[in-house]
Coordinates of C-alpha atoms in Angstrom, one line a residue:
Chain A
G1 CA -11.9 2.9 11.0
A2 CA -9.4 5.6 11.6
V3 CA -10.2 8.9 10.0
V4 CA -7.8 11.5 8.6
S5 CA -9.0 14.8 7.4
Q6 CA -7.3 17.5 5.3
H7 CA -8.0 21.2 5.1
P8 CA -8.6 22.8 2.7
S9 CA -9.8 20.3 0.1
R10 CA -9.1 22.8 -2.6
V11 CA -7.0 26.0 -2.7
I12 CA -6.1 28.5 -5.4
C13 CA -3.3 30.9 -4.7
K14 CA -1.2 33.4 -6.6
S15 CA 2.4 32.9 -7.5
G16 CA 4.7 34.0 -4.7
T17 CA 2.3 33.5 -1.9
S18 CA 2.4 30.7 0.7
V19 CA -0.3 28.2 1.5
K20 CA -0.8 26.0 4.5
I21 CA -2.4 22.5 4.3
E22 CA -3.5 20.8 7.5
C23 CA -3.7 17.1 8.1
R24 CA -5.5 15.8 11.2
S25 CA -6.1 12.4 12.7
L26 CA -9.6 12.6 14.1
D27 CA -9.9 9.6 16.3
F28 CA -6.4 8.4 16.9
Q29 CA -3.0 9.7 17.8
A30 CA -0.6 9.7 14.9
T31 CA 3.0 9.4 15.9
T32 CA 4.0 9.5 12.2
M33 CA 2.5 11.4 9.3
F34 CA 3.5 11.2 5.7
W35 CA 3.1 13.8 3.0
Y36 CA 2.7 12.8 -0.6
R37 CA 2.4 14.6 -3.9
Q38 CA 0.5 13.3 -6.9
F39 CA 0.4 14.7 -10.4
P40 CA -2.5 14.0 -12.7
K41 CA -2.7 10.4 -13.7
Q42 CA 0.5 9.6 -11.8
S43 CA 1.3 7.7 -8.7
L44 CA 2.0 9.1 -5.2
M45 CA 5.4 10.4 -4.5
L46 CA 6.5 10.6 -0.9
M47 CA 7.7 14.0 0.0
A48 CA 8.5 13.7 3.7
T49 CA 8.0 11.7 6.8
S50 CA 7.0 13.6 9.9
N51 CA 7.3 12.4 13.5
E52 CA 5.6 14.3 16.3
G53 CA 7.9 16.6 18.0
S54 CA 10.9 16.2 15.7
K55 CA 12.0 17.5 12.3
A56 CA 10.6 16.0 9.2
T57 CA 12.7 13.7 7.1
Y58 CA 12.6 14.8 3.5
E59 CA 12.9 12.6 0.4
Q60 CA 15.7 13.3 -2.0
G61 CA 14.9 16.1 -4.3
V62 CA 12.3 17.7 -2.0
E63 CA 13.3 21.2 -0.9
K64 CA 12.8 21.5 2.8
D65 CA 12.8 25.3 2.8
K66 CA 10.0 25.3 0.2
F67 CA 7.8 22.6 1.8
L68 CA 7.8 23.3 5.5
I69 CA 6.4 20.6 7.6
N70 CA 5.4 20.9 11.2
H71 CA 4.1 18.0 13.3
A72 CA 3.4 19.8 16.6
S73 CA 0.9 17.5 18.1
L74 CA -0.1 13.8 17.8
T75 CA -3.2 14.8 15.8
L76 CA -2.0 17.6 13.5
S77 CA 0.7 18.0 10.9
T78 CA 0.9 21.0 8.5
L79 CA 2.5 21.4 5.1
T80 CA 3.3 24.9 4.0
V81 CA 4.2 25.6 0.4
T82 CA 6.2 28.7 0.5
S83 CA 6.6 31.1 -2.4
A84 CA 4.3 28.9 -4.5
H85 CA 4.8 28.7 -8.3
P86 CA 2.6 27.2 -10.9
E87 CA 4.7 24.1 -11.0
D88 CA 3.8 23.4 -7.4
S89 CA 0.2 22.9 -8.5
S90 CA -0.6 19.3 -7.6
F91 CA -2.7 17.1 -5.4
Y92 CA -1.2 16.8 -1.9
I93 CA -2.2 13.8 0.3
C94 CA -1.2 13.1 3.8
S95 CA -1.4 9.8 5.7
A96 CA -1.0 8.9 9.3
T97 CA 0.0 5.8 11.3
T98 CA 0.0 5.1 15.0
G99 CA 3.5 3.6 14.6
T100 CA 2.7 1.0 17.2
G101 CA 3.2 -2.0 15.0
T102 CA 0.2 -1.5 12.8
Y103 CA 1.1 -1.7 9.1
E104 CA -1.7 0.4 7.9
Q105 CA -1.5 4.0 6.9
Y106 CA -4.7 6.0 6.9
F107 CA -5.0 8.5 4.1
G108 CA -6.6 11.9 4.1
P109 CA -8.9 13.0 1.2
G110 CA -6.2 15.1 -0.4
T111 CA -5.8 18.9 -1.1
R112 CA -5.9 20.2 -4.7
L113 CA -3.5 23.1 -4.9
T114 CA -3.6 25.4 -8.0
V115 CA -1.1 28.2 -8.2
T116 CA -2.0 30.9 -10.8
Chain B
S1 CA 13.7 3.7 -10.2
Q2 CA 10.1 3.4 -8.8
Q3 CA 9.5 0.4 -6.7
G4 CA 6.3 -1.2 -7.8
E5 CA 5.4 -1.4 -11.4
E6 CA 1.9 -2.2 -12.3
D7 CA 0.3 -3.6 -15.4
P8 CA -1.8 -3.0 -17.2
Q9 CA -1.7 0.8 -16.9
A10 CA -5.3 0.9 -18.0
L11 CA -8.0 -1.8 -18.1
S12 CA -11.5 -1.5 -19.5
I13 CA -14.0 -4.3 -18.9
Q14 CA -17.8 -4.9 -18.8
E15 CA -19.8 -5.2 -15.7
G16 CA -19.8 -8.7 -14.3
E17 CA -16.4 -9.5 -15.7
N18 CA -13.3 -10.1 -13.6
A19 CA -10.5 -7.6 -13.4
T20 CA -6.9 -8.7 -12.7
M21 CA -4.1 -6.2 -12.0
N22 CA -0.5 -7.1 -11.4
C23 CA 2.3 -5.4 -9.4
S24 CA 6.0 -6.1 -9.4
Y25 CA 8.5 -4.8 -7.0
K26 CA 12.3 -4.9 -6.6
T27 CA 13.3 -5.1 -2.9
S28 CA 12.5 -7.4 0.0
I29 CA 9.3 -6.4 1.7
N30 CA 7.5 -6.8 5.0
N31 CA 4.1 -6.5 3.4
L32 CA 2.3 -5.4 0.2
Q33 CA -0.9 -3.4 0.2
W34 CA -3.5 -2.5 -2.4
Y35 CA -5.3 0.8 -2.4
R36 CA -8.1 2.3 -4.5
Q37 CA -8.4 5.9 -5.5
N38 CA -11.4 7.5 -7.1
S39 CA -10.6 10.5 -9.3
G40 CA -9.5 13.5 -7.3
R41 CA -10.0 11.7 -4.0
G42 CA -7.8 10.2 -1.3
L43 CA -6.8 6.6 -1.1
V44 CA -8.8 3.8 0.4
H45 CA -7.0 0.8 1.9
L46 CA -8.3 -2.4 0.3
I47 CA -6.2 -5.2 1.6
L48 CA -2.8 -6.0 3.1
I49 CA -0.8 -9.2 2.5
R50 CA 2.2 -10.0 4.6
S51 CA 5.4 -11.4 3.1
N52 CA 4.7 -14.9 4.6
E53 CA 1.2 -15.1 3.1
R54 CA 0.5 -16.3 -0.4
E55 CA -3.2 -15.4 -0.9
K56 CA -5.8 -13.4 0.8
H57 CA -9.5 -12.7 0.2
S58 CA -11.8 -9.9 1.2
G59 CA -15.2 -9.9 -0.3
R60 CA -14.8 -9.8 -4.1
L61 CA -11.1 -9.1 -3.8
R62 CA -8.4 -11.7 -4.0
V63 CA -4.8 -10.9 -3.6
T64 CA -1.9 -13.2 -4.3
L65 CA 1.8 -12.6 -3.4
D66 CA 4.7 -14.4 -4.9
T67 CA 7.8 -13.3 -3.1
S68 CA 10.1 -15.4 -5.3
K69 CA 9.0 -13.5 -8.3
K70 CA 8.5 -10.3 -6.3
S71 CA 5.0 -9.9 -7.7
S72 CA 1.4 -9.6 -6.6
S73 CA -1.9 -9.6 -8.3
L74 CA -5.3 -8.1 -7.4
L75 CA -8.4 -9.8 -8.7
I76 CA -11.8 -8.2 -8.5
T77 CA -14.5 -10.6 -9.3
A78 CA -18.0 -9.8 -10.7
S79 CA -17.0 -6.2 -11.3
R80 CA -19.4 -3.3 -11.0
A81 CA -19.5 0.1 -12.5
A82 CA -18.7 1.5 -9.0
D83 CA -15.4 -0.3 -9.1
T84 CA -14.2 2.2 -11.7
A85 CA -11.1 3.8 -10.1
S86 CA -7.3 3.7 -10.0
Y87 CA -5.7 0.9 -8.1
F88 CA -2.3 1.1 -6.6
C89 CA 0.0 -1.4 -4.9
A90 CA 2.3 -0.2 -2.3
T91 CA 5.1 -2.0 -0.6
E92 CA 6.4 -1.6 3.0
E93 CA 10.0 -2.8 3.5
T94 CA 9.9 -2.9 7.2
S95 CA 7.1 -2.6 9.7
G96 CA 6.0 1.0 10.1
S97 CA 8.2 2.3 7.4
R98 CA 7.4 4.3 4.3
L99 CA 5.2 3.0 1.6
T100 CA 6.4 2.9 -1.9
F101 CA 3.6 3.1 -4.5
G102 CA 3.4 1.5 -7.9
E103 CA 2.3 3.5 -10.9
G104 CA -1.3 2.3 -10.7
T105 CA -3.8 0.7 -12.9
Q106 CA -6.8 2.7 -14.1
L107 CA -9.8 0.4 -14.2
T108 CA -12.9 1.3 -16.1
V109 CA -16.0 -0.9 -15.6
N110 CA -18.6 -0.2 -18.3
P111 CA -22.2 -0.8 -17.3

């Protein structure tokens, strides 16, 4: 099956710093990638939809200047949390789809961000 | 409000028993999917059922879909301790569009 990786799997950063999370489709080209956020014992909340070569579409309530998304190639999307604060601590998960009529999204293993 | 409500929120059973989880949604859908998530890990796709399907099987999994009631159920038969995880339903309104996740059911299978 299609594989999506995320790096890093865990990151701890200090308040005020920025952290970048990478999402890669390893064996397929992903025209669309999605970024989700998940708080402990809660469901996934979609943050943004990213199409290769175009600007990401953010969900209502998600600050685009705080969560910078870049989808520069068909196999890589990055999420940068800028000026991180403790309330940004969460589990961030990406998913990818080929967008060619397949219904399935392939999920990465997630990145645990802790802001101290 | 969140599309996709699941019940129960938590379910604890003994190995060998069957586990049934339910999902309700609000809008018209193209398909409904079930995912599994082990604690602190990513999601694993279990099964997809299209809006014109009523039932689907995959191994020990059985999914039903009732579009008139806007609900779906996931049945895991002969459960195993390794089935312990959170299970989420997710709906897709149109092909290739965003997924909207339910709140999830935490399943614990006791050995």
